[in-house]
Amino acid sequence: MKKLLLINGPNLNLLGTREPGIYGHMTLADIEKALKNIAFTDGFELLTFQSNHEGALIDRVHKAKTEDIAGIVINPAGYTHTSVALRDALAGVAIPFIEVHLSNIYKRESFRHHSYFSDLAEGVICGLGWQGYVYALRQLASKQS
């Protein structure tokens, strides 16, 4: 079974309770469970990872290269706007990825309008809530079929 990887960055462990007007009411565990079911139905295994630490996220991206991961769905969260190191890790492993944001980053503070990842990503989905993950997952899966 081909594998896909879902990576979530800092503070996404607080989903469901953190600013639900912006990020929704679903917890990260709820989202991961739903996505694992969708991936399985589509013939894929979905591995998941969340960390509040930049180095742990970088290490997880590096590990993906040795696990034969076919694609990555990543929400870099606050690192979207700050992490050249995480960007370099994704470039270094050369695994196709889609960048996802629950909120529409372009309707928020101006510092959120720049992403260090978008120009490397297969696509960018923002502002569609947790369904953005579903679209990203299905897109990566369709490229593997």
Short mmCIF file of N, CA and C in Angstrom, two decimals:
data_model
loop_
_atom_site.label_atom_id
_atom_site.label_comp_id
_atom_site.label_asym_id
_atom_site.label_seq_id
_atom_site.Cartn_x
_atom_site.Cartn_y
_atom_site.Cartn_z
N MET A 1 0.85 -1.18 0.00
CA MET A 1 0.00 0.00 0.00
C MET A 1 0.90 1.24 0.00
N LYS A 2 0.64 2.15 -0.92
CA LYS A 2 1.41 3.39 -0.98
C LYS A 2 1.09 4.26 0.23
N LYS A 3 2.10 5.05 0.62
CA LYS A 3 1.97 5.87 1.82
C LYS A 3 1.98 7.35 1.48
N LEU A 4 1.13 8.08 2.19
CA LEU A 4 1.11 9.54 2.16
C LEU A 4 1.36 10.01 3.59
N LEU A 5 1.85 11.23 3.72
CA LEU A 5 2.18 11.78 5.03
C LEU A 5 1.47 13.11 5.24
N LEU A 6 0.84 13.25 6.39
CA LEU A 6 0.23 14.51 6.81
C LEU A 6 1.10 15.11 7.91
N ILE A 7 1.58 16.33 7.70
CA ILE A 7 2.39 17.03 8.69
C ILE A 7 1.67 18.32 9.09
N ASN A 8 1.54 18.51 10.39
CA ASN A 8 0.95 19.73 10.93
C ASN A 8 1.92 20.41 11.87
N GLY A 9 2.05 21.72 11.71
CA GLY A 9 3.00 22.50 12.47
C GLY A 9 2.47 23.02 13.79
N PRO A 10 3.13 24.04 14.32
CA PRO A 10 2.87 24.50 15.67
C PRO A 10 1.45 24.99 15.91
N ASN A 11 0.99 24.67 17.10
CA ASN A 11 -0.30 25.09 17.65
C ASN A 11 -1.50 24.37 17.05
N LEU A 12 -1.29 23.54 16.04
CA LEU A 12 -2.42 22.82 15.47
C LEU A 12 -2.89 21.69 16.38
N ASN A 13 -2.10 21.35 17.38
CA ASN A 13 -2.56 20.42 18.42
C ASN A 13 -3.70 21.03 19.24
N LEU A 14 -3.89 22.34 19.13
CA LEU A 14 -4.96 23.02 19.88
C LEU A 14 -6.26 23.15 19.09
N LEU A 15 -6.30 22.57 17.90
CA LEU A 15 -7.53 22.67 17.09
C LEU A 15 -8.73 22.17 17.89
N GLY A 16 -9.85 22.82 17.65
CA GLY A 16 -11.07 22.49 18.36
C GLY A 16 -11.32 23.45 19.52
N THR A 17 -10.23 23.96 20.09
CA THR A 17 -10.37 24.91 21.20
C THR A 17 -9.71 26.25 20.88
N ARG A 18 -8.75 26.26 19.98
CA ARG A 18 -8.03 27.50 19.64
C ARG A 18 -8.80 28.28 18.58
N GLU A 19 -9.24 29.45 18.93
CA GLU A 19 -9.91 30.35 18.00
C GLU A 19 -10.83 29.59 17.01
N PRO A 20 -11.87 28.95 17.52
CA PRO A 20 -12.73 28.15 16.64
C PRO A 20 -13.40 28.97 15.54
N GLY A 21 -13.55 30.26 15.73
CA GLY A 21 -14.10 31.10 14.68
C GLY A 21 -13.20 31.18 13.45
N ILE A 22 -11.92 30.97 13.66
CA ILE A 22 -10.95 30.97 12.56
C ILE A 22 -10.64 29.55 12.10
N TYR A 23 -10.42 28.65 13.06
CA TYR A 23 -9.89 27.32 12.74
C TYR A 23 -10.92 26.19 12.80
N GLY A 24 -12.13 26.49 13.25
CA GLY A 24 -13.17 25.47 13.30
C GLY A 24 -13.21 24.74 14.63
N HIS A 25 -14.13 23.79 14.72
CA HIS A 25 -14.39 23.07 15.97
C HIS A 25 -13.82 21.66 15.99
N MET A 26 -13.35 21.17 14.85
CA MET A 26 -12.79 19.82 14.82
C MET A 26 -11.41 19.81 15.47
N THR A 27 -11.13 18.74 16.20
CA THR A 27 -9.80 18.58 16.77
C THR A 27 -8.86 18.00 15.71
N LEU A 28 -7.57 18.09 15.98
CA LEU A 28 -6.61 17.49 15.06
C LEU A 28 -6.83 15.98 15.00
N ALA A 29 -7.14 15.36 16.13
CA ALA A 29 -7.40 13.91 16.14
C ALA A 29 -8.60 13.58 15.25
N ASP A 30 -9.65 14.40 15.29
CA ASP A 30 -10.83 14.19 14.43
C ASP A 30 -10.44 14.26 12.96
N ILE A 31 -9.65 15.27 12.62
CA ILE A 31 -9.22 15.47 11.23
C ILE A 31 -8.36 14.30 10.78
N GLU A 32 -7.41 13.90 11.60
CA GLU A 32 -6.52 12.79 11.24
C GLU A 32 -7.30 11.50 11.03
N LYS A 33 -8.25 11.23 11.90
CA LYS A 33 -9.07 10.01 11.78
C LYS A 33 -9.85 10.02 10.47
N ALA A 34 -10.49 11.14 10.16
CA ALA A 34 -11.26 11.24 8.92
C ALA A 34 -10.36 11.06 7.70
N LEU A 35 -9.19 11.69 7.73
CA LEU A 35 -8.28 11.60 6.59
C LEU A 35 -7.71 10.20 6.43
N LYS A 36 -7.41 9.53 7.53
CA LYS A 36 -6.92 8.15 7.45
C LYS A 36 -7.97 7.24 6.81
N ASN A 37 -9.23 7.45 7.16
CA ASN A 37 -10.32 6.66 6.56
C ASN A 37 -10.44 6.94 5.06
N ILE A 38 -10.36 8.19 4.68
CA ILE A 38 -10.43 8.55 3.26
C ILE A 38 -9.26 7.95 2.50
N ALA A 39 -8.07 8.07 3.06
CA ALA A 39 -6.88 7.53 2.40
C ALA A 39 -7.00 6.01 2.24
N PHE A 40 -7.44 5.34 3.27
CA PHE A 40 -7.58 3.88 3.21
C PHE A 40 -8.59 3.49 2.13
N THR A 41 -9.71 4.19 2.07
CA THR A 41 -10.71 3.93 1.04
C THR A 41 -10.13 4.11 -0.36
N ASP A 42 -9.21 5.05 -0.49
CA ASP A 42 -8.57 5.31 -1.79
C ASP A 42 -7.34 4.43 -2.03
N GLY A 43 -7.06 3.50 -1.08
CA GLY A 43 -5.96 2.56 -1.27
C GLY A 43 -4.60 3.03 -0.78
N PHE A 44 -4.59 3.97 0.17
CA PHE A 44 -3.34 4.52 0.70
C PHE A 44 -3.32 4.40 2.22
N GLU A 45 -2.11 4.33 2.75
CA GLU A 45 -1.90 4.45 4.18
C GLU A 45 -1.51 5.90 4.44
N LEU A 46 -2.14 6.52 5.41
CA LEU A 46 -1.80 7.90 5.78
C LEU A 46 -1.09 7.90 7.12
N LEU A 47 0.15 8.37 7.12
CA LEU A 47 0.90 8.58 8.35
C LEU A 47 0.70 10.03 8.77
N THR A 48 0.67 10.29 10.07
CA THR A 48 0.43 11.65 10.54
C THR A 48 1.50 12.07 11.54
N PHE A 49 1.76 13.37 11.57
CA PHE A 49 2.75 13.92 12.49
C PHE A 49 2.41 15.37 12.76
N GLN A 50 2.52 15.76 14.03
CA GLN A 50 2.35 17.15 14.43
C GLN A 50 3.44 17.48 15.43
N SER A 51 4.00 18.68 15.30
CA SER A 51 4.97 19.14 16.30
C SER A 51 4.93 20.65 16.38
N ASN A 52 5.26 21.13 17.57
CA ASN A 52 5.42 22.55 17.79
C ASN A 52 6.88 22.98 17.62
N HIS A 53 7.73 22.04 17.21
CA HIS A 53 9.16 22.29 17.15
C HIS A 53 9.68 22.16 15.71
N GLU A 54 10.33 23.20 15.25
CA GLU A 54 10.81 23.24 13.87
C GLU A 54 11.74 22.08 13.55
N GLY A 55 12.68 21.78 14.44
CA GLY A 55 13.63 20.69 14.18
C GLY A 55 12.94 19.35 14.06
N ALA A 56 11.91 19.10 14.87
CA ALA A 56 11.17 17.84 14.79
C ALA A 56 10.45 17.73 13.45
N LEU A 57 9.91 18.84 12.96
CA LEU A 57 9.25 18.83 11.65
C LEU A 57 10.26 18.54 10.54
N ILE A 58 11.42 19.15 10.63
CA ILE A 58 12.48 18.92 9.64
C ILE A 58 12.92 17.46 9.68
N ASP A 59 13.13 16.92 10.88
CA ASP A 59 13.51 15.51 11.00
C ASP A 59 12.46 14.58 10.40
N ARG A 60 11.18 14.93 10.58
CA ARG A 60 10.11 14.08 10.04
C ARG A 60 10.10 14.13 8.52
N VAL A 61 10.34 15.28 7.94
CA VAL A 61 10.44 15.40 6.48
C VAL A 61 11.60 14.55 5.98
N HIS A 62 12.75 14.63 6.63
CA HIS A 62 13.91 13.83 6.23
C HIS A 62 13.60 12.34 6.30
N LYS A 63 12.94 11.92 7.37
CA LYS A 63 12.58 10.50 7.55
C LYS A 63 11.66 10.01 6.43
N ALA A 64 10.80 10.89 5.93
CA ALA A 64 9.86 10.52 4.87
C ALA A 64 10.58 9.98 3.64
N LYS A 65 11.76 10.50 3.37
CA LYS A 65 12.53 10.06 2.19
C LYS A 65 12.89 8.58 2.30
N THR A 66 13.15 8.09 3.51
CA THR A 66 13.54 6.69 3.71
C THR A 66 12.34 5.76 3.82
N GLU A 67 11.13 6.32 3.89
CA GLU A 67 9.92 5.52 4.07
C GLU A 67 9.13 5.33 2.78
N ASP A 68 9.67 5.81 1.68
CA ASP A 68 8.98 5.70 0.40
C ASP A 68 7.60 6.38 0.42
N ILE A 69 7.57 7.57 0.99
CA ILE A 69 6.34 8.37 1.03
C ILE A 69 6.11 8.94 -0.37
N ALA A 70 4.89 8.75 -0.87
CA ALA A 70 4.56 9.20 -2.23
C ALA A 70 4.20 10.68 -2.30
N GLY A 71 3.73 11.24 -1.21
CA GLY A 71 3.34 12.64 -1.20
C GLY A 71 3.09 13.12 0.22
N ILE A 72 3.20 14.42 0.40
CA ILE A 72 3.03 15.04 1.72
C ILE A 72 1.96 16.12 1.63
N VAL A 73 1.06 16.11 2.61
CA VAL A 73 0.15 17.23 2.84
C VAL A 73 0.71 17.92 4.07
N ILE A 74 1.01 19.21 3.95
CA ILE A 74 1.62 19.93 5.08
C ILE A 74 0.90 21.24 5.34
N ASN A 75 0.62 21.44 6.63
CA ASN A 75 0.18 22.74 7.12
C ASN A 75 1.32 23.23 8.02
N PRO A 76 2.20 24.06 7.48
CA PRO A 76 3.34 24.52 8.28
C PRO A 76 2.95 25.49 9.39
N ALA A 77 1.69 25.92 9.39
CA ALA A 77 1.17 26.85 10.41
C ALA A 77 2.06 28.09 10.48
N GLY A 78 2.44 28.51 11.67
CA GLY A 78 3.25 29.73 11.82
C GLY A 78 4.58 29.67 11.10
N TYR A 79 5.10 28.46 10.85
CA TYR A 79 6.37 28.35 10.13
C TYR A 79 6.23 28.68 8.64
N THR A 80 5.01 28.78 8.17
CA THR A 80 4.78 29.16 6.77
C THR A 80 5.51 30.45 6.43
N HIS A 81 5.50 31.36 7.37
CA HIS A 81 5.98 32.71 7.14
C HIS A 81 7.40 32.95 7.66
N THR A 82 8.02 31.90 8.23
CA THR A 82 9.32 32.12 8.88
C THR A 82 10.39 31.08 8.59
N SER A 83 10.01 29.88 8.15
CA SER A 83 10.99 28.78 8.18
C SER A 83 11.62 28.46 6.83
N VAL A 84 12.76 29.03 6.60
CA VAL A 84 13.57 28.67 5.43
C VAL A 84 14.10 27.25 5.62
N ALA A 85 14.40 26.87 6.86
CA ALA A 85 14.96 25.54 7.13
C ALA A 85 13.96 24.43 6.78
N LEU A 86 12.69 24.59 7.13
CA LEU A 86 11.68 23.59 6.78
C LEU A 86 11.47 23.56 5.27
N ARG A 87 11.49 24.71 4.65
CA ARG A 87 11.40 24.79 3.18
C ARG A 87 12.55 24.01 2.55
N ASP A 88 13.77 24.21 3.05
CA ASP A 88 14.93 23.52 2.51
C ASP A 88 14.82 22.00 2.69
N ALA A 89 14.24 21.57 3.80
CA ALA A 89 14.04 20.13 4.02
C ALA A 89 13.11 19.55 2.96
N LEU A 90 12.01 20.24 2.69
CA LEU A 90 11.07 19.76 1.66
C LEU A 90 11.72 19.77 0.28
N ALA A 91 12.49 20.79 -0.01
CA ALA A 91 13.20 20.83 -1.29
C ALA A 91 14.22 19.70 -1.36
N GLY A 92 14.88 19.42 -0.26
CA GLY A 92 15.92 18.42 -0.23
C GLY A 92 15.44 17.00 -0.44
N VAL A 93 14.25 16.68 0.06
CA VAL A 93 13.74 15.31 -0.12
C VAL A 93 13.02 15.14 -1.45
N ALA A 94 12.60 16.23 -2.05
CA ALA A 94 11.96 16.23 -3.37
C ALA A 94 10.74 15.31 -3.44
N ILE A 95 9.96 15.27 -2.37
CA ILE A 95 8.69 14.54 -2.35
C ILE A 95 7.60 15.55 -2.68
N PRO A 96 6.72 15.24 -3.63
CA PRO A 96 5.64 16.19 -3.95
C PRO A 96 4.82 16.52 -2.70
N PHE A 97 4.48 17.80 -2.54
CA PHE A 97 3.67 18.18 -1.39
C PHE A 97 2.67 19.25 -1.76
N ILE A 98 1.60 19.28 -0.97
CA ILE A 98 0.58 20.31 -1.09
C ILE A 98 0.51 21.05 0.24
N GLU A 99 0.55 22.36 0.16
CA GLU A 99 0.47 23.23 1.34
C GLU A 99 -0.99 23.53 1.64
N VAL A 100 -1.38 23.35 2.89
CA VAL A 100 -2.77 23.56 3.29
C VAL A 100 -2.82 24.51 4.49
N HIS A 101 -3.82 25.39 4.47
CA HIS A 101 -4.10 26.26 5.61
C HIS A 101 -5.60 26.25 5.85
N LEU A 102 -6.00 26.08 7.09
CA LEU A 102 -7.42 26.05 7.43
C LEU A 102 -8.09 27.39 7.14
N SER A 103 -7.40 28.46 7.49
CA SER A 103 -7.95 29.80 7.27
C SER A 103 -7.43 30.36 5.95
N ASN A 104 -8.09 31.40 5.48
CA ASN A 104 -7.61 32.09 4.29
C ASN A 104 -6.54 33.09 4.75
N ILE A 105 -5.29 32.71 4.55
CA ILE A 105 -4.18 33.54 5.04
C ILE A 105 -4.17 34.93 4.39
N TYR A 106 -4.83 35.08 3.26
CA TYR A 106 -4.85 36.38 2.56
C TYR A 106 -5.93 37.31 3.10
N LYS A 107 -6.79 36.81 3.98
CA LYS A 107 -7.80 37.64 4.63
C LYS A 107 -7.37 38.01 6.04
N ARG A 108 -6.13 37.66 6.38
CA ARG A 108 -5.63 37.88 7.73
C ARG A 108 -4.53 38.94 7.74
N GLU A 109 -3.76 39.00 8.78
CA GLU A 109 -2.71 40.01 8.90
C GLU A 109 -1.75 39.92 7.72
N SER A 110 -1.18 41.05 7.34
CA SER A 110 -0.34 41.10 6.15
C SER A 110 0.90 40.20 6.26
N PHE A 111 1.43 40.00 7.47
CA PHE A 111 2.60 39.14 7.59
C PHE A 111 2.30 37.70 7.23
N ARG A 112 1.02 37.31 7.23
CA ARG A 112 0.63 35.94 6.87
C ARG A 112 0.49 35.75 5.36
N HIS A 113 0.62 36.80 4.58
CA HIS A 113 0.42 36.71 3.14
C HIS A 113 1.59 36.09 2.41
N HIS A 114 2.74 35.99 3.04
CA HIS A 114 3.91 35.40 2.39
C HIS A 114 4.17 33.99 2.92
N SER A 115 4.37 33.06 1.99
CA SER A 115 4.72 31.69 2.34
C SER A 115 6.07 31.33 1.74
N TYR A 116 6.90 30.70 2.55
CA TYR A 116 8.18 30.20 2.06
C TYR A 116 8.04 28.87 1.31
N PHE A 117 6.83 28.33 1.25
CA PHE A 117 6.60 26.99 0.69
C PHE A 117 5.86 26.98 -0.64
N SER A 118 5.05 27.98 -0.88
CA SER A 118 4.12 27.96 -2.00
C SER A 118 4.78 27.75 -3.36
N ASP A 119 5.94 28.34 -3.57
CA ASP A 119 6.56 28.21 -4.88
C ASP A 119 7.16 26.81 -5.12
N LEU A 120 7.30 26.01 -4.07
CA LEU A 120 7.77 24.63 -4.21
C LEU A 120 6.62 23.62 -4.26
N ALA A 121 5.47 24.03 -3.75
CA ALA A 121 4.33 23.12 -3.59
C ALA A 121 3.68 22.77 -4.93
N GLU A 122 3.11 21.56 -4.97
CA GLU A 122 2.29 21.16 -6.12
C GLU A 122 1.05 22.03 -6.20
N GLY A 123 0.57 22.48 -5.05
CA GLY A 123 -0.59 23.33 -4.96
C GLY A 123 -0.71 23.90 -3.56
N VAL A 124 -1.56 24.91 -3.42
CA VAL A 124 -1.80 25.56 -2.13
C VAL A 124 -3.31 25.66 -1.96
N ILE A 125 -3.78 25.23 -0.80
CA ILE A 125 -5.21 25.31 -0.48
C ILE A 125 -5.34 26.07 0.82
N CYS A 126 -6.13 27.14 0.81
CA CYS A 126 -6.33 27.89 2.04
C CYS A 126 -7.76 28.38 2.13
N GLY A 127 -8.24 28.47 3.37
CA GLY A 127 -9.55 29.05 3.62
C GLY A 127 -10.71 28.10 3.51
N LEU A 128 -10.46 26.81 3.32
CA LEU A 128 -11.55 25.85 3.16
C LEU A 128 -11.74 24.97 4.39
N GLY A 129 -11.15 25.39 5.50
CA GLY A 129 -11.27 24.60 6.72
C GLY A 129 -10.63 23.22 6.56
N TRP A 130 -11.10 22.27 7.34
CA TRP A 130 -10.50 20.94 7.33
C TRP A 130 -10.70 20.24 5.98
N GLN A 131 -11.69 20.66 5.21
CA GLN A 131 -11.91 20.06 3.89
C GLN A 131 -10.73 20.31 2.95
N GLY A 132 -9.97 21.36 3.20
CA GLY A 132 -8.77 21.60 2.40
C GLY A 132 -7.81 20.42 2.46
N TYR A 133 -7.71 19.78 3.62
CA TYR A 133 -6.88 18.59 3.74
C TYR A 133 -7.40 17.46 2.85
N VAL A 134 -8.71 17.32 2.80
CA VAL A 134 -9.31 16.27 1.98
C VAL A 134 -8.97 16.49 0.51
N TYR A 135 -9.12 17.71 0.04
CA TYR A 135 -8.80 18.02 -1.36
C TYR A 135 -7.33 17.76 -1.67
N ALA A 136 -6.46 18.14 -0.75
CA ALA A 136 -5.03 17.92 -0.94
C ALA A 136 -4.70 16.43 -0.98
N LEU A 137 -5.27 15.70 -0.05
CA LEU A 137 -5.05 14.25 0.02
C LEU A 137 -5.51 13.56 -1.25
N ARG A 138 -6.69 13.90 -1.70
CA ARG A 138 -7.24 13.28 -2.91
C ARG A 138 -6.41 13.65 -4.15
N GLN A 139 -5.91 14.87 -4.20
CA GLN A 139 -5.08 15.29 -5.33
C GLN A 139 -3.78 14.50 -5.36
N LEU A 140 -3.13 14.37 -4.22
CA LEU A 140 -1.88 13.58 -4.19
C LEU A 140 -2.14 12.12 -4.54
N ALA A 141 -3.24 11.57 -4.03
CA ALA A 141 -3.59 10.18 -4.33
C ALA A 141 -3.86 9.98 -5.81
N SER A 142 -4.52 10.94 -6.43
CA SER A 142 -4.85 10.80 -7.86
C SER A 142 -3.60 10.79 -8.73
N LYS A 143 -2.55 11.45 -8.29
CA LYS A 143 -1.30 11.49 -9.06
C LYS A 143 -0.54 10.17 -8.94
N GLN A 144 -0.90 9.35 -7.95
CA GLN A 144 -0.23 8.07 -7.73
C GLN A 144 -0.93 6.90 -8.40
N SER A 145 -2.14 7.12 -8.85
CA SER A 145 -2.95 6.03 -9.41
C SER A 145 -2.59 5.73 -10.85
#
